[in-house]
Short mmCIF file of C-alpha atoms in Angstrom, two decimals:
data_model
loop_
_atom_site.label_atom_id
_atom_site.label_comp_id
_atom_site.label_asym_id
_atom_site.label_seq_id
_atom_site.Cartn_x
_atom_site.Cartn_y
_atom_site.Cartn_z
CA UNK V 633 0.00 0.00 0.00
CA UNK V 634 1.21 3.53 -0.73
CA UNK V 635 1.65 6.03 2.06
CA UNK V 636 -1.30 8.31 2.79
CA UNK V 637 -3.58 7.02 0.01
CA UNK V 638 -6.30 9.42 -1.10
CA UNK V 639 -9.63 8.00 0.07
CA UNK V 640 -13.12 9.47 -0.14
CA UNK V 641 -14.37 10.86 3.16
CA UNK V 642 -17.86 9.50 2.47
CA UNK V 643 -19.78 7.46 -0.04
CA UNK V 644 -20.68 9.46 -3.18
CA UNK V 645 -24.29 10.57 -3.39
CA UNK V 646 -24.51 8.96 -6.84
CA UNK V 647 -23.78 5.23 -6.93
CA UNK V 648 -21.26 4.66 -9.71
CA UNK V 649 -22.67 1.25 -10.64
CA UNK V 650 -25.99 2.87 -11.55
CA UNK V 651 -24.24 5.05 -14.14
CA UNK V 652 -23.59 2.20 -16.58
CA UNK V 653 -25.57 -0.55 -18.29
CA UNK V 654 -23.11 -3.22 -17.12
CA UNK V 655 -20.22 -3.46 -14.72
CA UNK V 656 -16.60 -4.60 -14.97
CA UNK V 657 -15.66 -7.31 -17.44
CA UNK V 658 -19.30 -8.38 -17.65
CA UNK V 659 -19.74 -5.33 -19.91
CA UNK V 660 -17.46 -6.81 -22.57
CA UNK V 661 -18.74 -7.50 -26.07
CA UNK V 662 -19.74 -11.21 -26.09
CA UNK V 663 -16.93 -13.55 -27.25
CA UNK V 664 -18.63 -14.83 -30.39
CA UNK V 665 -19.52 -11.33 -31.61
CA UNK V 666 -16.03 -10.06 -30.78
CA UNK V 667 -14.33 -12.83 -32.75
CA UNK V 668 -16.42 -11.97 -35.80
CA UNK V 669 -15.40 -8.32 -35.57
CA UNK V 670 -11.65 -8.77 -35.02
CA UNK V 671 -11.44 -11.32 -37.83
CA UNK V 672 -11.12 -8.28 -40.09
CA UNK V 673 -7.63 -7.81 -38.61
CA UNK V 674 -6.41 -11.32 -39.43
CA UNK V 675 -3.80 -12.10 -42.01
CA UNK V 676 -1.19 -9.56 -40.93
CA UNK V 677 2.32 -10.88 -41.55
CA UNK V 678 5.18 -9.37 -39.56
CA UNK V 679 8.23 -11.42 -38.65
CA UNK V 680 8.65 -9.61 -35.34
CA UNK V 681 5.19 -10.66 -34.07
CA UNK V 682 5.43 -13.65 -31.74
CA UNK V 683 1.85 -13.65 -30.45
CA UNK V 684 -0.85 -11.85 -32.40
CA UNK V 685 -4.63 -11.90 -32.27
CA UNK V 686 -5.29 -15.31 -33.79
CA UNK V 687 -5.80 -17.21 -30.53
CA UNK V 688 -7.19 -14.47 -28.33
CA UNK V 689 -4.18 -14.19 -26.05
CA UNK V 690 -4.13 -11.66 -23.23
CA UNK V 691 -1.50 -9.40 -24.81
CA UNK V 692 0.39 -9.00 -28.05
CA UNK V 693 4.04 -10.07 -28.01
CA UNK V 694 6.57 -8.53 -30.39
CA UNK V 695 10.27 -9.42 -30.55
CA UNK V 696 12.72 -6.53 -30.53
CA UNK V 697 16.38 -6.61 -31.49
CA UNK V 698 15.97 -8.67 -34.66
CA UNK V 699 15.41 -12.39 -35.14
CA UNK V 700 17.88 -13.24 -32.38
CA UNK V 701 16.52 -10.72 -29.91
CA UNK V 702 15.98 -12.02 -26.40
CA UNK V 703 13.24 -9.56 -25.42
CA UNK V 704 9.55 -9.63 -26.21
CA UNK V 705 7.58 -6.42 -25.72
CA UNK V 706 4.05 -7.10 -24.47
CA UNK V 707 1.20 -4.67 -25.13
CA UNK V 708 -2.37 -4.66 -23.84
CA UNK V 709 -5.24 -2.38 -22.89
CA UNK V 710 -8.20 -3.00 -20.61
CA UNK V 711 -10.92 -0.68 -19.29
CA UNK V 712 -14.51 -1.00 -18.13
CA UNK V 713 -17.51 0.64 -16.52
CA UNK V 714 -17.82 0.81 -12.70
CA UNK V 715 -17.88 -2.56 -10.99
CA UNK V 716 -18.28 -1.15 -7.45
CA UNK V 717 -19.63 2.11 -6.06
CA UNK V 718 -16.46 3.18 -4.27
CA UNK V 719 -14.39 5.21 -6.75
CA UNK V 720 -11.05 4.37 -5.15
CA UNK V 721 -11.77 0.62 -5.16
CA UNK V 722 -12.96 0.80 -8.77
CA UNK V 723 -9.59 2.29 -9.70
CA UNK V 724 -7.74 -0.43 -7.80
CA UNK V 725 -9.74 -3.20 -9.45
CA UNK V 726 -9.36 -1.77 -12.96
CA UNK V 727 -5.59 -1.39 -12.55
CA UNK V 728 -5.13 -4.92 -11.21
CA UNK V 729 -7.22 -6.21 -14.11
CA UNK V 730 -5.17 -4.37 -16.74
CA UNK V 731 -1.83 -5.43 -15.24
CA UNK V 732 -3.08 -9.02 -15.17
CA UNK V 733 -2.85 -9.32 -18.96
CA UNK V 734 0.92 -8.90 -18.75
CA UNK V 735 1.25 -11.39 -15.89
CA UNK V 736 -0.96 -13.85 -17.78
CA UNK V 737 1.61 -13.84 -20.59
CA UNK V 738 4.47 -14.53 -18.18
CA UNK V 739 5.76 -10.98 -18.39
CA UNK V 740 6.70 -8.07 -16.18
CA UNK V 741 4.77 -4.79 -16.59
CA UNK V 742 7.02 -1.80 -17.26
CA UNK V 743 4.76 1.23 -17.72
CA UNK V 744 1.05 2.06 -17.74
CA UNK V 745 -1.09 4.93 -19.02
CA UNK V 746 -4.63 5.75 -17.92
CA UNK V 747 -7.71 5.42 -20.14
CA UNK V 748 -10.69 7.46 -18.95
CA UNK V 749 -14.25 8.13 -20.09
CA UNK V 750 -16.02 10.59 -17.79
CA UNK V 751 -19.47 12.25 -17.78
CA UNK V 752 -18.02 15.64 -16.90
CA UNK V 753 -21.39 17.35 -16.55
CA UNK V 754 -22.75 14.68 -14.21
CA UNK V 755 -20.03 13.35 -11.92
CA UNK V 756 -17.59 15.60 -10.01
CA UNK V 757 -13.90 15.48 -10.86
CA UNK V 758 -13.17 14.64 -7.22
CA UNK V 759 -14.56 11.19 -7.89
CA UNK V 760 -12.28 10.85 -10.90
CA UNK V 761 -9.34 11.84 -8.73
CA UNK V 762 -10.28 8.98 -6.41
CA UNK V 763 -10.45 6.54 -9.33
CA UNK V 764 -7.00 7.57 -10.56
CA UNK V 765 -5.60 7.42 -7.03
CA UNK V 766 -6.85 3.84 -6.67
CA UNK V 767 -5.25 2.84 -9.95
CA UNK V 768 -1.99 4.48 -8.92
CA UNK V 769 -1.92 2.63 -5.61
CA UNK V 770 -2.13 -0.77 -7.27
CA UNK V 771 0.41 0.24 -9.92
CA UNK V 772 2.81 1.28 -7.14
CA UNK V 773 2.32 -2.12 -5.52
CA UNK V 774 3.33 -3.65 -8.86
CA UNK V 775 6.30 -1.26 -9.21
CA UNK V 776 4.87 0.25 -12.39
CA UNK V 777 4.89 3.99 -13.16
CA UNK V 778 1.63 5.47 -14.45
CA UNK V 779 2.60 8.19 -16.90
CA UNK V 780 -0.06 10.09 -18.82
CA UNK V 781 -3.05 8.66 -20.62
CA UNK V 782 -6.12 9.72 -22.55
CA UNK V 783 -9.59 10.92 -21.55
CA UNK V 784 -12.89 11.65 -23.29
CA UNK V 785 -16.22 13.13 -22.21
CA UNK V 786 -18.45 10.05 -22.04
CA UNK V 787 -22.06 9.51 -20.88
CA UNK V 788 -20.89 6.38 -19.02
CA UNK V 789 -17.84 6.45 -16.72
CA UNK V 790 -15.06 4.13 -17.82
CA UNK V 791 -11.56 3.54 -16.50
CA UNK V 792 -8.63 1.27 -17.18
CA UNK V 793 -5.06 1.22 -18.41
CA UNK V 794 -2.92 0.44 -21.40
CA UNK V 795 0.10 -1.48 -20.14
CA UNK V 796 3.44 -2.30 -21.73
CA UNK V 797 5.61 -5.12 -20.40
CA UNK V 798 8.50 -7.38 -21.29
CA UNK V 799 9.19 -11.09 -21.24
CA UNK V 800 11.67 -13.59 -22.66
CA UNK V 801 10.36 -14.84 -26.02
CA UNK V 802 11.04 -18.45 -25.03
CA UNK V 803 9.21 -18.21 -21.72
CA UNK V 804 5.83 -16.83 -22.69
CA UNK V 805 2.57 -18.21 -21.31
CA UNK V 806 0.23 -18.57 -24.28
CA UNK V 807 -3.15 -19.92 -25.32
CA UNK V 808 -1.81 -22.32 -27.95
CA UNK V 809 0.81 -24.13 -25.83
CA UNK V 810 -1.40 -26.47 -23.76
CA UNK V 811 -0.61 -30.18 -23.95
CA UNK V 812 -2.75 -33.19 -23.07
CA UNK V 813 -2.17 -35.08 -19.84
CA UNK V 814 -1.51 -32.11 -17.53
CA UNK V 815 -3.36 -30.77 -14.51
CA UNK V 816 -5.28 -27.50 -14.73
CA UNK V 817 -4.61 -24.93 -12.00
CA UNK V 818 -6.79 -21.94 -11.05
CA UNK V 819 -5.13 -19.27 -8.92
CA UNK V 820 -8.18 -17.28 -7.72
CA UNK V 821 -11.67 -18.43 -6.71
CA UNK V 822 -14.65 -17.88 -8.99
CA UNK V 823 -17.80 -15.92 -8.27
CA UNK V 824 -16.92 -12.22 -8.33
CA UNK V 825 -19.29 -11.68 -11.26
CA UNK V 826 -22.20 -12.93 -9.18
CA UNK V 827 -21.12 -10.82 -6.22
CA UNK V 828 -20.65 -7.74 -8.39
CA UNK V 829 -24.19 -8.13 -9.67
CA UNK V 830 -25.39 -8.56 -6.08
CA UNK V 831 -23.54 -5.41 -5.01
CA UNK V 832 -24.96 -3.39 -7.89
CA UNK V 833 -28.50 -4.56 -7.18
CA UNK V 834 -28.52 -4.27 -3.40
CA UNK V 835 -25.97 -1.55 -2.66
CA UNK V 836 -24.28 -3.90 -0.20
CA UNK V 837 -20.51 -4.45 -0.32
CA UNK V 838 -18.68 -7.78 -0.59
CA UNK V 839 -15.27 -7.28 0.98
CA UNK V 840 -14.26 -10.75 -0.22
CA UNK V 841 -14.99 -9.89 -3.86
CA UNK V 842 -13.08 -6.60 -3.65
CA UNK V 843 -10.10 -8.30 -2.01
CA UNK V 844 -10.03 -10.94 -4.74
CA UNK V 845 -10.32 -8.42 -7.58
CA UNK V 846 -7.57 -6.12 -6.25
CA UNK V 847 -5.06 -8.96 -5.75
CA UNK V 848 -2.28 -8.86 -8.31
CA UNK V 849 -1.56 -11.97 -10.38
CA UNK V 850 2.17 -11.26 -10.16
CA UNK V 851 3.05 -14.02 -7.67
CA UNK V 852 0.89 -16.58 -9.46
CA UNK V 853 2.61 -15.74 -12.76
CA UNK V 854 6.07 -16.14 -11.25
CA UNK V 855 5.05 -19.44 -9.66
CA UNK V 856 3.66 -20.74 -12.96
CA UNK V 857 6.88 -19.91 -14.81
CA UNK V 858 8.98 -21.47 -12.05
CA UNK V 859 6.88 -24.64 -12.33
CA UNK V 860 7.63 -24.84 -16.05
CA UNK V 861 4.18 -23.88 -17.34
CA UNK V 862 3.90 -22.88 -20.99
CA UNK V 863 0.17 -22.20 -21.33
CA UNK V 864 -1.96 -19.83 -19.29
CA UNK V 865 -4.57 -17.10 -19.51
CA UNK V 866 -6.44 -14.98 -17.00
CA UNK V 867 -10.10 -15.62 -16.27
CA UNK V 868 -12.03 -12.44 -16.97
CA UNK V 869 -15.17 -11.47 -18.86
CA UNK V 870 -15.62 -14.70 -20.84
CA UNK V 871 -15.73 -16.81 -17.68
CA UNK V 872 -13.79 -19.96 -16.87
CA UNK V 873 -15.62 -21.95 -19.55
CA UNK V 874 -15.05 -19.34 -22.24
CA UNK V 875 -11.34 -19.03 -21.56
CA UNK V 876 -10.96 -22.81 -21.28
CA UNK V 877 -12.69 -23.24 -24.62
CA UNK V 878 -10.45 -20.69 -26.33
CA UNK V 879 -7.30 -22.29 -24.92
CA UNK V 880 -8.37 -25.81 -25.81
CA UNK V 881 -9.30 -24.76 -29.35
CA UNK V 882 -5.99 -22.97 -29.88
CA UNK V 883 -3.95 -25.89 -28.51
CA UNK V 884 -5.97 -28.77 -29.95
CA UNK V 885 -6.66 -30.42 -26.59
CA UNK V 886 -9.70 -31.25 -24.50
CA UNK V 887 -10.41 -30.10 -20.95
CA UNK V 888 -11.97 -31.94 -18.02
CA UNK V 889 -13.19 -29.85 -15.08
CA UNK V 890 -14.05 -31.22 -11.65
CA UNK V 891 -16.83 -28.90 -10.49
CA UNK V 892 -16.34 -29.74 -6.81
CA UNK V 893 -12.66 -28.72 -6.98
CA UNK V 894 -13.36 -25.20 -8.28
CA UNK V 895 -12.92 -22.70 -5.39
CA UNK V 896 -15.53 -20.00 -4.80
CA UNK V 897 -15.35 -16.53 -3.29
CA UNK V 898 -17.22 -16.31 0.00
CA UNK V 899 -20.84 -15.47 -0.73
CA UNK V 900 -20.80 -16.52 -4.39
CA UNK V 901 -22.85 -19.68 -3.85
CA UNK V 902 -25.54 -17.66 -2.09
CA UNK V 903 -25.54 -15.04 -4.83
CA UNK V 904 -26.03 -17.82 -7.40
CA UNK V 905 -28.83 -19.33 -5.34
CA UNK V 906 -30.57 -15.95 -5.21
CA UNK V 907 -30.32 -15.44 -8.97
CA UNK V 908 -27.70 -12.69 -9.31
CA UNK V 909 -26.53 -13.94 -12.71
CA UNK V 910 -25.42 -11.28 -15.19
CA UNK V 911 -26.39 -11.17 -18.84
CA UNK V 912 -22.71 -11.47 -19.74
CA UNK V 913 -22.50 -14.76 -17.84
CA UNK V 914 -25.51 -16.18 -19.68
CA UNK V 915 -24.00 -15.12 -23.03
CA UNK V 916 -20.73 -16.84 -22.11
CA UNK V 917 -22.52 -20.12 -21.47
CA UNK V 918 -24.59 -19.82 -24.63
CA UNK V 919 -21.43 -19.26 -26.69
CA UNK V 920 -19.64 -22.34 -25.37
CA UNK V 921 -22.79 -24.46 -25.69
CA UNK V 922 -23.34 -23.25 -29.26
CA UNK V 923 -19.83 -24.43 -30.14
CA UNK V 924 -20.95 -27.98 -29.22
CA UNK V 925 -17.81 -28.20 -27.11
CA UNK V 926 -19.44 -28.45 -23.67
CA UNK V 927 -20.49 -31.75 -22.13
CA UNK V 928 -22.09 -31.84 -18.69
CA UNK V 929 -21.77 -35.02 -16.69
CA UNK V 930 -24.31 -36.66 -14.41
CA UNK V 931 -25.44 -34.37 -11.62
CA UNK V 932 -24.12 -31.17 -13.22
CA UNK V 933 -26.89 -28.57 -13.22
CA UNK V 934 -27.43 -25.41 -15.22
CA UNK V 935 -26.51 -23.47 -12.07
CA UNK V 936 -23.15 -25.28 -11.99
CA UNK V 937 -22.51 -24.28 -15.60
CA UNK V 938 -23.57 -20.68 -14.98
CA UNK V 939 -21.08 -20.52 -12.12
CA UNK V 940 -18.31 -21.81 -14.38
CA UNK V 941 -19.33 -19.25 -17.01
CA UNK V 942 -19.50 -16.40 -14.47
CA UNK V 943 -18.06 -13.23 -16.02
CA UNK V 944 -15.08 -12.48 -13.80
CA UNK V 945 -13.41 -9.12 -13.29
CA UNK V 946 -9.70 -9.27 -12.45
CA UNK V 947 -9.89 -13.04 -12.03
CA UNK V 948 -7.05 -15.46 -11.46
CA UNK V 949 -4.75 -17.27 -13.82
CA UNK V 950 -5.85 -20.46 -15.55
CA UNK V 951 -2.62 -22.43 -15.87
CA UNK V 952 -1.97 -25.71 -17.66
CA UNK V 953 0.27 -27.57 -15.24
CA UNK V 954 0.52 -27.85 -11.49
CA UNK V 955 1.42 -24.63 -9.69
CA UNK V 956 2.40 -25.31 -6.06
CA UNK V 957 0.15 -23.58 -3.56
CA UNK V 958 -2.87 -23.27 -5.86
CA UNK V 959 -5.82 -25.65 -6.40
CA UNK V 960 -6.00 -28.12 -9.28
CA UNK V 961 -9.47 -28.08 -10.86
CA UNK V 962 -9.12 -30.61 -13.66
CA UNK V 963 -6.87 -31.90 -16.41
CA UNK V 964 -6.18 -31.64 -20.12
CA UNK V 965 -6.89 -34.65 -22.32
CA UNK V 966 -6.57 -35.71 -25.92
CA UNK V 967 -9.53 -34.56 -27.98
CA UNK V 968 -11.53 -31.37 -27.90
CA UNK V 969 -14.19 -29.54 -25.94
CA UNK V 970 -14.87 -29.36 -22.22
CA UNK V 971 -16.25 -32.09 -19.97
CA UNK V 972 -17.64 -30.95 -16.63
CA UNK V 973 -18.00 -33.73 -14.11
#
């Protein structure tokens, strides 16, 4: 934590989560629609590009220093509408989420710039100062300077970061490097999407969800690399099932998930029971089901699948391979698709 962080003296009179149609990564464009749109960018041929957009990786990776260069520059951007009502916490969550894309690639973030959309005639700039202060605090924890950025007058408040990082080209964590016969590790519990929807609806606060979303994926990334992992992604707006499907498709392997082994954030099961399922979560499940790549075993209910499709914000890393200290939730197998048992 930074010294003397700027914190609001009281809750804002306007709840930030009521200022947007969706919150956090649940406000992303659905995966199937997004893939159709970005397909227009396919076919680019540059020898310096190591990881492009073909497999939906968390960041682009470009080699510098020629064909023999030993440095990959990683580039990503991530921003979203308010996921909580506290401006400072929203900034912290958005920063941790943006930095996660670099960690998910096995890299180290180097510099970040702010991305802001702000309804200047509606919300006071003091709230924006709190958002930026929250983002700065998390960036300081990561050892990353936040220098500059870009802002626009926007009817809906939005905040995030563009982040640049570095990694060794031979030690990247990627979507297309999964192999059959390995355990699947998840480094954060699921359920923050459900709890975010509960917080938006009720005005209550889940300290457990905020703690999970503001936790950096730095240590998990280092542990995955040390364990020899080659394939990983972070679990965000497309849910565990969506990110599993994309990784399995890119790598040509199947996935088996043990529902009972998947950890949950405190309160998530109750939020599911009470029906706090976001539209983004339902679209995630529909997309994976439409691909005909999802098979539910005996006793697996629609509620189980909705939980596994829950649209996460600043979720954990999904790593192919065992990472000491983190739970194993399944295994990769020969074949395709996802079996939930």
